[in-house]
Short mmCIF file of C-alpha atoms in Angstrom, two decimals:
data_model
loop_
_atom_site.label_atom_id
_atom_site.label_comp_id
_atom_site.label_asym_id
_atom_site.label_seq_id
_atom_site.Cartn_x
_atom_site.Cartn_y
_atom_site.Cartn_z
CA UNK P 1172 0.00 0.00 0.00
CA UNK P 1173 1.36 3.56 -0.96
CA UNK P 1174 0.30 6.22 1.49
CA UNK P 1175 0.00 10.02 0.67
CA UNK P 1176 -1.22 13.44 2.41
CA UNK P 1177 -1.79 16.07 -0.29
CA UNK P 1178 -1.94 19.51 1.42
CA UNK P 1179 -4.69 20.50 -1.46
CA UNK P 1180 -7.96 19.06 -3.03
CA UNK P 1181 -6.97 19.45 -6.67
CA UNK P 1182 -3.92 17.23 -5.46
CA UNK P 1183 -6.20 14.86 -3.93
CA UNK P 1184 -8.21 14.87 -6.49
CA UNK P 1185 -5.89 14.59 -9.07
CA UNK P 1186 -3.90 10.93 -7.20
CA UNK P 1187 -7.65 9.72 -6.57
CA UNK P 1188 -8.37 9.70 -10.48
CA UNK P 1189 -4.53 8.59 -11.36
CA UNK P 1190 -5.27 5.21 -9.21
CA UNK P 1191 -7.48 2.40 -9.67
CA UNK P 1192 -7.86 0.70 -6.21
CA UNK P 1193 -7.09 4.33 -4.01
CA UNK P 1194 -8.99 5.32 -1.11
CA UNK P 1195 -9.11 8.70 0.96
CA UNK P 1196 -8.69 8.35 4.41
CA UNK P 1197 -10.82 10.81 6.93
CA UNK P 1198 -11.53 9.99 10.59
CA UNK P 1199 -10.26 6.32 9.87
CA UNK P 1200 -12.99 4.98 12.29
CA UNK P 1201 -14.48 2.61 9.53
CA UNK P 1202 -12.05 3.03 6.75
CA UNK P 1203 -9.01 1.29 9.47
CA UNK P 1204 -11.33 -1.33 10.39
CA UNK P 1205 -12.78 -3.07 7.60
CA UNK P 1206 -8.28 -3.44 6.59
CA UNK P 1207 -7.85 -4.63 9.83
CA UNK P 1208 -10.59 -7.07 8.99
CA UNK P 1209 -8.65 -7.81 5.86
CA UNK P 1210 -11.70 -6.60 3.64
CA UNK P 1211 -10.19 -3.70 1.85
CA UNK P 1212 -6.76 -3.82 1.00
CA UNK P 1213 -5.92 -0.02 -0.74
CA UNK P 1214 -3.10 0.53 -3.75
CA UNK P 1215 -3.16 4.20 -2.10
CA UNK P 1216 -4.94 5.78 0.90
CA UNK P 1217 -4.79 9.09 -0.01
CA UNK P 1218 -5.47 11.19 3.80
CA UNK P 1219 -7.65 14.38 3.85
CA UNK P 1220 -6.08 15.62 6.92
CA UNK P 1221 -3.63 17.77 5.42
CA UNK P 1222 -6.40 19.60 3.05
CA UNK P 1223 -6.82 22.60 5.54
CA UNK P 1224 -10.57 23.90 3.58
CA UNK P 1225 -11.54 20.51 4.75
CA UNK P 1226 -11.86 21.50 8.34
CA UNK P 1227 -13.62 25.19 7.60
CA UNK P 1228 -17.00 25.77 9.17
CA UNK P 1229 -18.45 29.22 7.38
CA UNK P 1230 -21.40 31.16 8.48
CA UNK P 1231 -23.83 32.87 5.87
CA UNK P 1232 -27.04 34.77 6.07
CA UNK P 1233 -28.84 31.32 4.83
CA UNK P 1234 -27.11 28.56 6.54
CA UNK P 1235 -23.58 26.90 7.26
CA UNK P 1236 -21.36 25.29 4.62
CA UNK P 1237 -19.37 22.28 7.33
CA UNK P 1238 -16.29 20.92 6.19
CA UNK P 1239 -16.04 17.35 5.10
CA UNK P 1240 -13.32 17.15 8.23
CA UNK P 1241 -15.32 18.27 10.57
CA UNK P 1242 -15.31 15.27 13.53
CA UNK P 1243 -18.78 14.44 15.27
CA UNK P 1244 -17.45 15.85 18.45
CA UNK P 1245 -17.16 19.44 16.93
CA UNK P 1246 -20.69 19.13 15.25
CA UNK P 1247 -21.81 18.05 18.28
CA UNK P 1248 -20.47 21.30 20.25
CA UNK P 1249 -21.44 23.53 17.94
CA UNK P 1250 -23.42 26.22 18.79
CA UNK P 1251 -23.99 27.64 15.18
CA UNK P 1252 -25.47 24.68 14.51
CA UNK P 1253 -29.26 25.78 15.64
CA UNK P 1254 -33.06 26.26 14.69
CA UNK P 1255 -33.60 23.76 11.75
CA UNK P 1256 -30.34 22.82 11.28
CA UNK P 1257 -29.90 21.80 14.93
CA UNK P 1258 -31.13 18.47 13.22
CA UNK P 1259 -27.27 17.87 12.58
CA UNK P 1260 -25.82 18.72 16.04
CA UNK P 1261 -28.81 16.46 17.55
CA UNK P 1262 -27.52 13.37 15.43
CA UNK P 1263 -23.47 14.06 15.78
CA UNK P 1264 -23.82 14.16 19.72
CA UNK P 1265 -25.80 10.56 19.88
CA UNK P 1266 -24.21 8.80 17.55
CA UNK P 1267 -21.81 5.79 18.34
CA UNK P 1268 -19.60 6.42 21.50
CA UNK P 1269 -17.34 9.52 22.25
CA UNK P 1270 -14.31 8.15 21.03
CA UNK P 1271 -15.92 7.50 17.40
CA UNK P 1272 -17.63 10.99 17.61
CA UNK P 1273 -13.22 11.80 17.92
CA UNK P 1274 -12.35 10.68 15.28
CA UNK P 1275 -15.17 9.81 12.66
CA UNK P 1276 -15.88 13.42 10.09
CA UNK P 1277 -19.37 14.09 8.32
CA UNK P 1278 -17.92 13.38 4.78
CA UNK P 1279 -16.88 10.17 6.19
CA UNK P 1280 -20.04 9.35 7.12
CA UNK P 1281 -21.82 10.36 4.42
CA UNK P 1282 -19.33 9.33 2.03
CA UNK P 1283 -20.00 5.74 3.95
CA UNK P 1284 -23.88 5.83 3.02
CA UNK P 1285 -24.15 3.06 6.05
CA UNK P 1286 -28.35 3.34 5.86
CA UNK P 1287 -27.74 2.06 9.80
CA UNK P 1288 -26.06 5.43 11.12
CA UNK P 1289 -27.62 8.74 11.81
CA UNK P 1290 -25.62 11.83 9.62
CA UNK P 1291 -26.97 10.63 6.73
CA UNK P 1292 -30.51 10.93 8.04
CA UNK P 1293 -30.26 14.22 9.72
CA UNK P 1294 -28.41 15.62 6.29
CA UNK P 1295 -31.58 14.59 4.26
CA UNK P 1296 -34.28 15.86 6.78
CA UNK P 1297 -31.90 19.39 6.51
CA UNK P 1298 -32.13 19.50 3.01
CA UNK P 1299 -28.29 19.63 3.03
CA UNK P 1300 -26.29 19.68 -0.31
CA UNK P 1301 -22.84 18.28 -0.98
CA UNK P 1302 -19.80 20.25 -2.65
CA UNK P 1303 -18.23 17.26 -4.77
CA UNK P 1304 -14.68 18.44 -6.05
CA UNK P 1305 -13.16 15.74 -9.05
CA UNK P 1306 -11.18 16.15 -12.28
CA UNK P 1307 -14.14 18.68 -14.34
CA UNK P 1308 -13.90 20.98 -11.24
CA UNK P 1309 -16.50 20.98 -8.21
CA UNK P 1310 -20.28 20.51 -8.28
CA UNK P 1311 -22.72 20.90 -5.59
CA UNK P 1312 -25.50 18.50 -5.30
CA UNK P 1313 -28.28 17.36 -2.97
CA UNK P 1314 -27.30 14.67 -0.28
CA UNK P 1315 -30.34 12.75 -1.26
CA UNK P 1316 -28.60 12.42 -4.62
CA UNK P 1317 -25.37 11.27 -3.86
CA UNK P 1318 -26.90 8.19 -1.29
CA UNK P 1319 -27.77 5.77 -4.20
CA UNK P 1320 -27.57 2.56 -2.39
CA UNK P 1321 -26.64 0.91 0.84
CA UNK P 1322 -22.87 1.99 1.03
CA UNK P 1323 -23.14 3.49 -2.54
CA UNK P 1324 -22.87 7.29 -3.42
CA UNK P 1325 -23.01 8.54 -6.44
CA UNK P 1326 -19.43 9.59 -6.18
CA UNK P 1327 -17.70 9.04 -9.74
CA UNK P 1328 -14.10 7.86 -9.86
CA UNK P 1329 -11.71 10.90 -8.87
CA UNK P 1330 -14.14 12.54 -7.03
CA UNK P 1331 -14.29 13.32 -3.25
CA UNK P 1332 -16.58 15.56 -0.99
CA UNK P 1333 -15.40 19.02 -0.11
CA UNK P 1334 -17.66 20.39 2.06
CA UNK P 1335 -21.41 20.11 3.43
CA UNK P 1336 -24.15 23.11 2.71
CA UNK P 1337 -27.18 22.94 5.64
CA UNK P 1338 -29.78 25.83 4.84
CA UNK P 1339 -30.80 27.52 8.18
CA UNK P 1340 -34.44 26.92 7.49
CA UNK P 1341 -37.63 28.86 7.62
CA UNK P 1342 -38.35 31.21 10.69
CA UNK P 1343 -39.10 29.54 13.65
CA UNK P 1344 -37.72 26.17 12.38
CA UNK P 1345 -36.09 23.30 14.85
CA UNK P 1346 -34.65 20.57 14.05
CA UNK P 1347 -34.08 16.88 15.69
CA UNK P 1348 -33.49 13.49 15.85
CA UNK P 1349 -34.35 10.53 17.61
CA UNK P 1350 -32.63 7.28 18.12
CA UNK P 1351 -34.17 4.20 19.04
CA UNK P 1352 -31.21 1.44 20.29
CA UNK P 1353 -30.35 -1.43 22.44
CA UNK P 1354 -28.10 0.33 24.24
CA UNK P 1355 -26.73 3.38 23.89
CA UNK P 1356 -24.01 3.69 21.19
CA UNK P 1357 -25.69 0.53 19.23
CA UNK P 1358 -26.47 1.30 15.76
CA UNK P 1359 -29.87 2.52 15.81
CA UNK P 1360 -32.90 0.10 15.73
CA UNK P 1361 -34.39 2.84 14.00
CA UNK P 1362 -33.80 6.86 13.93
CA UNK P 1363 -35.64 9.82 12.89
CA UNK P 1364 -34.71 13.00 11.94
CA UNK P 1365 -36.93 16.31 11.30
CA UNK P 1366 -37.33 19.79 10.81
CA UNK P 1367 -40.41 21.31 11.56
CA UNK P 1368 -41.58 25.29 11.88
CA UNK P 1369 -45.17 26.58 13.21
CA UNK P 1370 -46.81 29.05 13.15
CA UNK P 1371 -49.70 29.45 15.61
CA UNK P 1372 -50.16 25.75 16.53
CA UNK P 1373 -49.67 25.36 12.78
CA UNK P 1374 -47.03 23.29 10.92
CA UNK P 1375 -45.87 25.09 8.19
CA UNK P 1376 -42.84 23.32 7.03
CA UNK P 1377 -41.98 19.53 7.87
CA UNK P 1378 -39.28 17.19 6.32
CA UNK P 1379 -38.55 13.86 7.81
CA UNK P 1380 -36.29 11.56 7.48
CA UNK P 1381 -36.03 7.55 8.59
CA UNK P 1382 -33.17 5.35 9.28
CA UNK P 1383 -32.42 2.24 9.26
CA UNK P 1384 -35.33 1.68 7.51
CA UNK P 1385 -33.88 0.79 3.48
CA UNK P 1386 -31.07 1.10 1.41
CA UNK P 1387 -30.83 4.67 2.18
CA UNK P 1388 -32.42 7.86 4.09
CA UNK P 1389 -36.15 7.28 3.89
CA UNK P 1390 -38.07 10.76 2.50
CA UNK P 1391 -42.14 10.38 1.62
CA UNK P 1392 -43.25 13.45 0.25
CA UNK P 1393 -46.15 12.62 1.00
CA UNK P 1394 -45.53 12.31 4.50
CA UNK P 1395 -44.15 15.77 5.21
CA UNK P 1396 -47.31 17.06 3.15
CA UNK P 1397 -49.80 15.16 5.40
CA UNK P 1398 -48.04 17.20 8.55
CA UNK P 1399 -47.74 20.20 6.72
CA UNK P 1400 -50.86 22.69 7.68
CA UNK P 1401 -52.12 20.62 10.68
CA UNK P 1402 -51.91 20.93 14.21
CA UNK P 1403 -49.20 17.78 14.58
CA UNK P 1404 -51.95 16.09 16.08
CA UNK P 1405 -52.68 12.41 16.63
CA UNK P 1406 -54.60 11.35 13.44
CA UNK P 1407 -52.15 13.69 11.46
CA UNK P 1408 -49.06 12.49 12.73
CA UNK P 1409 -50.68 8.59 12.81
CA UNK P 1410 -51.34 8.77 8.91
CA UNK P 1411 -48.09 10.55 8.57
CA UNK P 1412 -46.41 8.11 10.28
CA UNK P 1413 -48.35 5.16 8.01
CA UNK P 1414 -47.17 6.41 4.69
CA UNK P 1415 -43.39 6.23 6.11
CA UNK P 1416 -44.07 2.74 7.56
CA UNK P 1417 -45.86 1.76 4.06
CA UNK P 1418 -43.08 3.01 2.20
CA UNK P 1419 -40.22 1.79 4.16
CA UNK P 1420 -37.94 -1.29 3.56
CA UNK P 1421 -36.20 -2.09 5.95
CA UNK P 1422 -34.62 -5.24 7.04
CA UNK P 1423 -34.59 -7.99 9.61
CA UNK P 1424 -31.67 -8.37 12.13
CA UNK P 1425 -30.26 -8.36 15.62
CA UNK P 1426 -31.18 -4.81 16.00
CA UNK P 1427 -35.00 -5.66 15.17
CA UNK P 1428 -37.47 -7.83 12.47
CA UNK P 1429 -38.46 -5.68 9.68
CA UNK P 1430 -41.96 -5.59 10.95
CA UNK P 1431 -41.35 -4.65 14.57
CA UNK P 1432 -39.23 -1.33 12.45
CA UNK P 1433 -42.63 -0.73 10.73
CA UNK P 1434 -44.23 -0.65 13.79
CA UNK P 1435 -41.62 1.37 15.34
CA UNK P 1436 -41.58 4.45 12.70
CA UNK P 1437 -45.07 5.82 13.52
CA UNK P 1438 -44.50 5.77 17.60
CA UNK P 1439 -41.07 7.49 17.25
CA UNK P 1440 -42.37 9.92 14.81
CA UNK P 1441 -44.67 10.95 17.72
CA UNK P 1442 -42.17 11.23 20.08
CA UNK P 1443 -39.79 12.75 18.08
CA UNK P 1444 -42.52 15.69 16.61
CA UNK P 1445 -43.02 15.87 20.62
CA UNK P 1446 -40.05 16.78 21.49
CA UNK P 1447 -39.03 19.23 18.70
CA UNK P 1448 -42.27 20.87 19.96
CA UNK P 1449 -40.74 20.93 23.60
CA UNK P 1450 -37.82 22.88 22.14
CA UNK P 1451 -39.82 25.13 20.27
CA UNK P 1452 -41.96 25.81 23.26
CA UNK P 1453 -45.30 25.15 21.47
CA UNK M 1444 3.53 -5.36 3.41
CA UNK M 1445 4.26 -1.93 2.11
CA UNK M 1446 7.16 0.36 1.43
CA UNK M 1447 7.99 1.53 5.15
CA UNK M 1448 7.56 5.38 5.92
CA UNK M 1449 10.10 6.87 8.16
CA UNK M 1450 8.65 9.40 10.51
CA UNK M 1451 8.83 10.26 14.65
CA UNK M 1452 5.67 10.23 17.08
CA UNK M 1453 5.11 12.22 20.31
CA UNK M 1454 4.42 9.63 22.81
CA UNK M 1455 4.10 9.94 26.54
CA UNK M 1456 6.14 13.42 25.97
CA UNK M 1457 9.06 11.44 24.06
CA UNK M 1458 9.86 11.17 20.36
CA UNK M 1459 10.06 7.57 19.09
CA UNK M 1460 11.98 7.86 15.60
CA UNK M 1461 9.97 4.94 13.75
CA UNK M 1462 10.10 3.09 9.87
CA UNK M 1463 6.72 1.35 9.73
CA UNK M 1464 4.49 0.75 7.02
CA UNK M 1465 2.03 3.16 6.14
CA UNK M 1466 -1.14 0.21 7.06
CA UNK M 1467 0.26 0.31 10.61
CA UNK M 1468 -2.33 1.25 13.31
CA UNK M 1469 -0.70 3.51 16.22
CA UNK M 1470 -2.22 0.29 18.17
CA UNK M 1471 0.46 -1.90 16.57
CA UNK M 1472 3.05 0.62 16.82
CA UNK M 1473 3.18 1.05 20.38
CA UNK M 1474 2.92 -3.04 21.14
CA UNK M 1475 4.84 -4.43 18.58
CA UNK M 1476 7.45 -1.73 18.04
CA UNK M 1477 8.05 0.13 20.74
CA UNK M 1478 7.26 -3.07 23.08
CA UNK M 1479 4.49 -0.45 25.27
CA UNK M 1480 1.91 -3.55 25.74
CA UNK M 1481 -0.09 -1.79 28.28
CA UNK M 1482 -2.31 -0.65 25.66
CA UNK M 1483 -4.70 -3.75 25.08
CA UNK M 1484 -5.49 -5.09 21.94
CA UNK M 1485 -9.07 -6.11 22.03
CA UNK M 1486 -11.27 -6.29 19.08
CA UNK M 1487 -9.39 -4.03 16.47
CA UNK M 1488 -12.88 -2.65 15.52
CA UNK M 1489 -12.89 0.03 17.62
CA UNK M 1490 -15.82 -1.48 19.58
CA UNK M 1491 -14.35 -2.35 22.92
CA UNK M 1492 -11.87 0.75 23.62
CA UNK M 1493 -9.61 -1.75 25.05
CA UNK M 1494 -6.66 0.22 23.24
CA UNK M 1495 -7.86 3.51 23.98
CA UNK M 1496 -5.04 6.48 23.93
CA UNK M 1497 -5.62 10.05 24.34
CA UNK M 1498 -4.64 12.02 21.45
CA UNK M 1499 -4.04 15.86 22.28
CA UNK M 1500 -5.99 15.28 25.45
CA UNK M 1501 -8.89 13.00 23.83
CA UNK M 1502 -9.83 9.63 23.74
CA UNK M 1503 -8.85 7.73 20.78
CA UNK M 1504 -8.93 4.24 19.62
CA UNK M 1505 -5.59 3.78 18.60
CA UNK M 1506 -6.55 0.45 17.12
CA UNK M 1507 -8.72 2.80 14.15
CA UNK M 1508 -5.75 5.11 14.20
CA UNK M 1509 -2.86 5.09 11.73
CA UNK M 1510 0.36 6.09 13.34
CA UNK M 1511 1.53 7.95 10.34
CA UNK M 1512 -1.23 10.28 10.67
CA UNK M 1513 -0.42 11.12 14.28
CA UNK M 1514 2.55 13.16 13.61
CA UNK M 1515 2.90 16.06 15.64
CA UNK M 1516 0.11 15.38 17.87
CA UNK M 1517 1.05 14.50 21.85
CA UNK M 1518 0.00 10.79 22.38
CA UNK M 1519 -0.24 9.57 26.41
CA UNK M 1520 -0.75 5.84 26.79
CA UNK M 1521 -1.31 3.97 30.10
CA UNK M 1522 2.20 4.26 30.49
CA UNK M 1523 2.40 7.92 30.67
CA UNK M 1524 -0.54 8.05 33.42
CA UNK M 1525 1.64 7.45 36.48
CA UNK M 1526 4.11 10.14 37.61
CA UNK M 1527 7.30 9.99 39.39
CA UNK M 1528 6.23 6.21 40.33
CA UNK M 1529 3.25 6.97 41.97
CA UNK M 1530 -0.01 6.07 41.01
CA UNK M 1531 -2.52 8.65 39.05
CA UNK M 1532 -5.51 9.01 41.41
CA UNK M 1533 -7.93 6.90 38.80
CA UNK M 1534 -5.83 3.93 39.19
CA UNK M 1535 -5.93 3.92 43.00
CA UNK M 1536 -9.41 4.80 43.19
CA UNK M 1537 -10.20 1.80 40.94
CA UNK M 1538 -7.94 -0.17 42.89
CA UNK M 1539 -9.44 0.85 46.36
CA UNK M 1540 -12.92 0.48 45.07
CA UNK M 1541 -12.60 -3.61 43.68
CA UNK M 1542 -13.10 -2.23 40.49
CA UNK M 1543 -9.90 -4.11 38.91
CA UNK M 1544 -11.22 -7.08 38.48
CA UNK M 1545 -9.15 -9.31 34.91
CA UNK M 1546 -7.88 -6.05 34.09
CA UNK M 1547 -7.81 -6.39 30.62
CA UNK M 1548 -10.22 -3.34 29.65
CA UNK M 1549 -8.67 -1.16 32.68
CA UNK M 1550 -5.46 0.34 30.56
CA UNK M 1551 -8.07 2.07 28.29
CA UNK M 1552 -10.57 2.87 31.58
CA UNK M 1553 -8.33 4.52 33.09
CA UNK M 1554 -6.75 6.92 30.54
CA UNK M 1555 -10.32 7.69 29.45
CA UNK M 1556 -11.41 8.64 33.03
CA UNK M 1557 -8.21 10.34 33.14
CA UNK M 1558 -9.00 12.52 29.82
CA UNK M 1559 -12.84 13.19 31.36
CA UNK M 1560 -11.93 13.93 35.21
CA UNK M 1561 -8.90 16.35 33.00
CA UNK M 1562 -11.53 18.22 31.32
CA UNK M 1563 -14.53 18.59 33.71
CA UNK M 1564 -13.48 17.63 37.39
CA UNK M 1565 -16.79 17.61 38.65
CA UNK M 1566 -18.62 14.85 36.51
CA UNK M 1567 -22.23 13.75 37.41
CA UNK M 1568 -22.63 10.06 37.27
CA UNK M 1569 -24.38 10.30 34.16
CA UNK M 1570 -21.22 12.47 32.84
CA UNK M 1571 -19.35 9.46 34.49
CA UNK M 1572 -21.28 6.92 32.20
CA UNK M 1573 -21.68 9.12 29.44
CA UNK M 1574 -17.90 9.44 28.79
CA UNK M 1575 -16.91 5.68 29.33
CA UNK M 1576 -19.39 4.59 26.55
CA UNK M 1577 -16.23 3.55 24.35
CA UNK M 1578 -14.89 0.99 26.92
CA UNK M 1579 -16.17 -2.47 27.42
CA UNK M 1580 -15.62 -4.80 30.48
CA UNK M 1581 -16.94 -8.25 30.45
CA UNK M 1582 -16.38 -8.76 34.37
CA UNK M 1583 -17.55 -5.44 36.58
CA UNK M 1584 -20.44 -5.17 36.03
CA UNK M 1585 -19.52 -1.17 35.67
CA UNK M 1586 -21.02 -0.37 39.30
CA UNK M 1587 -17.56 -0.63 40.77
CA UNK M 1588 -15.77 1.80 38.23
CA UNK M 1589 -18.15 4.21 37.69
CA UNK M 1590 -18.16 4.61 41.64
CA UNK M 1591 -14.55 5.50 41.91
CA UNK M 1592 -14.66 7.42 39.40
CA UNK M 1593 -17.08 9.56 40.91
CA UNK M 1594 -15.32 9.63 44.27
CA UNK M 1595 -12.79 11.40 41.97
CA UNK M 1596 -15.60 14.10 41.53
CA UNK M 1597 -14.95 17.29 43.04
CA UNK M 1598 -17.78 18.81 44.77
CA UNK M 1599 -19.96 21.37 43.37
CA UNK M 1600 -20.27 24.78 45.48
CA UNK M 1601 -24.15 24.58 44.81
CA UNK M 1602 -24.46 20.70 45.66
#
């Protein structure tokens, strides 16, 4: 295996379409142990560490743009991260255990597309895009785009993941997600992510999101619509939670049958619309 | 195995002048080359924090961790907890509570307690469990550990 630590992203870039079998190396926390499992074996691990942009957070008028460097632990601290997009700071402080929120990044995880673990989720219920920098120059694109498949992106060969665009959201929005485990730091049983906004006792925006639930983030349309104008009450949130359930695949195993998930999705998206409310004090 | 990569680390405030292969974990580093085999290996997956180091001050799993990517950053391993002989105060609170019981997990226990009693002296026991959700031990039962621990805790002035 060759190892190298370009200090720039057209570098990167440029060694990640020059090599079949190369790999780029973030946090490590998944990356280091599926080759000390012996089921990747790299030509060249080409590390992000040394790409300084990689570890920018920027502030705008309509939202944050997070480095693809940016570890769980410093999503999970920070403070910028609030109203709708607090969605993302909700999922990077529950995920795994603190020493994988140490090391593991966003990119990695959403370059991962593990349908099991929470970023992903919480990036699709923020409506977050991803800045995709390759050999024709960089492209921005939504995050439900690039998850394709379980562990699939849409990635094309040469290309890596820059940096990570969350819109702050309407007024009044607030974003956050629930896990349902074992224990904590199990994968999640199931999770759900969501930003909502009211207005009177009115919803006026929702977007939700499902994990663990299919090959990648679930998103029903049809779902957010059904919340969207009511008063988040039972029958609303019951039917809303029915068309996730319906269109949810999800899978059996030692975390749950797919049929107890199904069951699950409705009752958690009550809970979790509960306590978004409690944040937003309505 | 690869080309090897000649490079120093930081470790326990001492530079270790290495030529390793770029595939080596820091986990394998420290046991293998540098003969430091306090840090455990456990499940190299990073799911029993048996090898846990701290890393500028934070837990790490050193088993996930390259050791060519750990240049320039100040590694302390179980070996760098004691000073001057003496025992830190984790390890003899662990010891006086019957907490030590195989010992195997108790290398990365006690550097992570270390790291959270460092950064917040006065941890709540849910703080307490909170921060020792990376470490696994098949024989305490927890009860005993997280109690020392907390006799560790400084007092609050409101409490």
């Amino acid at each position: 295996m060759r190892y190298a630590e370009p200090a720039t992203v057209e570098e990167g870039v440029a060694l990640l379409a020059s090599t079949q079998n190369a790999r780029c190396l973030a946090g490590g926390a998944t990356l280091v142990a599926m080759m000390n499992a012996r089921h990747l074996a790299p030509e060249l691990l080409i590390s992000l560490h040394r790409m300084a942009e990689l570890s920018i957070l920027t502030e705008t008028p309509e939202g944050l743009w997070l480095g693809a460097m940016l570890p769980h632990r410093a999503l999970a601290d920070e403070p910028r991260l609030r109203g709708a997009m607090e969605v993302i700071r909700s999922a990077a402080s529950q995920l795994a255990h603190p020493a994988i929120r140490n090391m593991g990044t966003i990119g990695g995880s959403l370059c991962l597309a593990d349908p099991s673990t929470e970023l992903p989720v919480a990036l699709v219920a923020a409506s977050a895009h991803a800045e995709i920098a390759g050999p024709e120059g960089r492209r921005i694109i939504p995050v439900e785009s690039l998850l394709v498949d379980r562990f699939q992106t849409s990635l094309r060969h040469g290309e890596l993941v820059t940096r990570i665009w969350v819109p702050r959201g309407g007024p009044g929005a607030v974003g956050h997600h629930l896990r349902f485990s074992r224990v904590a730091s199990d994968y999640p049983t199931v999770s759900i992510s969501l930003v909502l906004a009211l207005e009177g006792g009115t919803c006026r925006q929702a977007r939700v999101a499902v994990g663990s639930c299919g090959p990648v983030p679930l998103h029903v349309e049809a779902a957010d619509q059904r919340l969207v104008g009511s008063a988040l009450d039972a029958p609303a949130l019951a039917e809303a939670g029915q068309l996730l359930a319906r269109a949810a695949t999800p899978r059996d195993d030692v975390r749950g049958t797919a049929e107890y998930r199904r069951l699950l999705i409705p009752r958690l998206l009550g809970r979790a619309v509960a306590q978004a409310r409690e944040r937003l004090h309505v | 195995m690869s080309d090897r990569l000649s490079f120093s680390l930081q470790i326990n405030g001492e530079e270790h002048a290495l030529a390793v292969a770029p595939e080596r974990t820091l986990l394998e580093v420290l046991r293998e080359e540098l003969r430091a085999t306090g840090t455990r290996r456990g499940c190299d997956q990073g799911s029993c924090g048996a090898c846990m180091v701290l890393v500028d001050g934070e837990p790490r799993l050193s088993c996930l961790s390259l050791a060519v990517t750990l240049r320039g950053r100040a590694i302390t391993t179980i070996e760098g907890v004691e000073t001057a002989g003496a025992l830190h105060p984790v390890q003899r609170a662990l010891i006086q509570h019957g907490a030590v019981q195989c010992g195997f997990c108790m290398s990365g226990i006690v550097v992570t307690a270390k790291a959270l009693l460092d950064h917040n002296p006065s941890p709540t026991l849910d703080e307490i469990r909170q921060a020792l959700g990376s470490n696994v031990c098949r024989c305490s039962g927890y009860a005993k550990v997280i109690e020392a621990i907390a006799s560790l805790s400084k007092v609050r002035p409101h409490e």
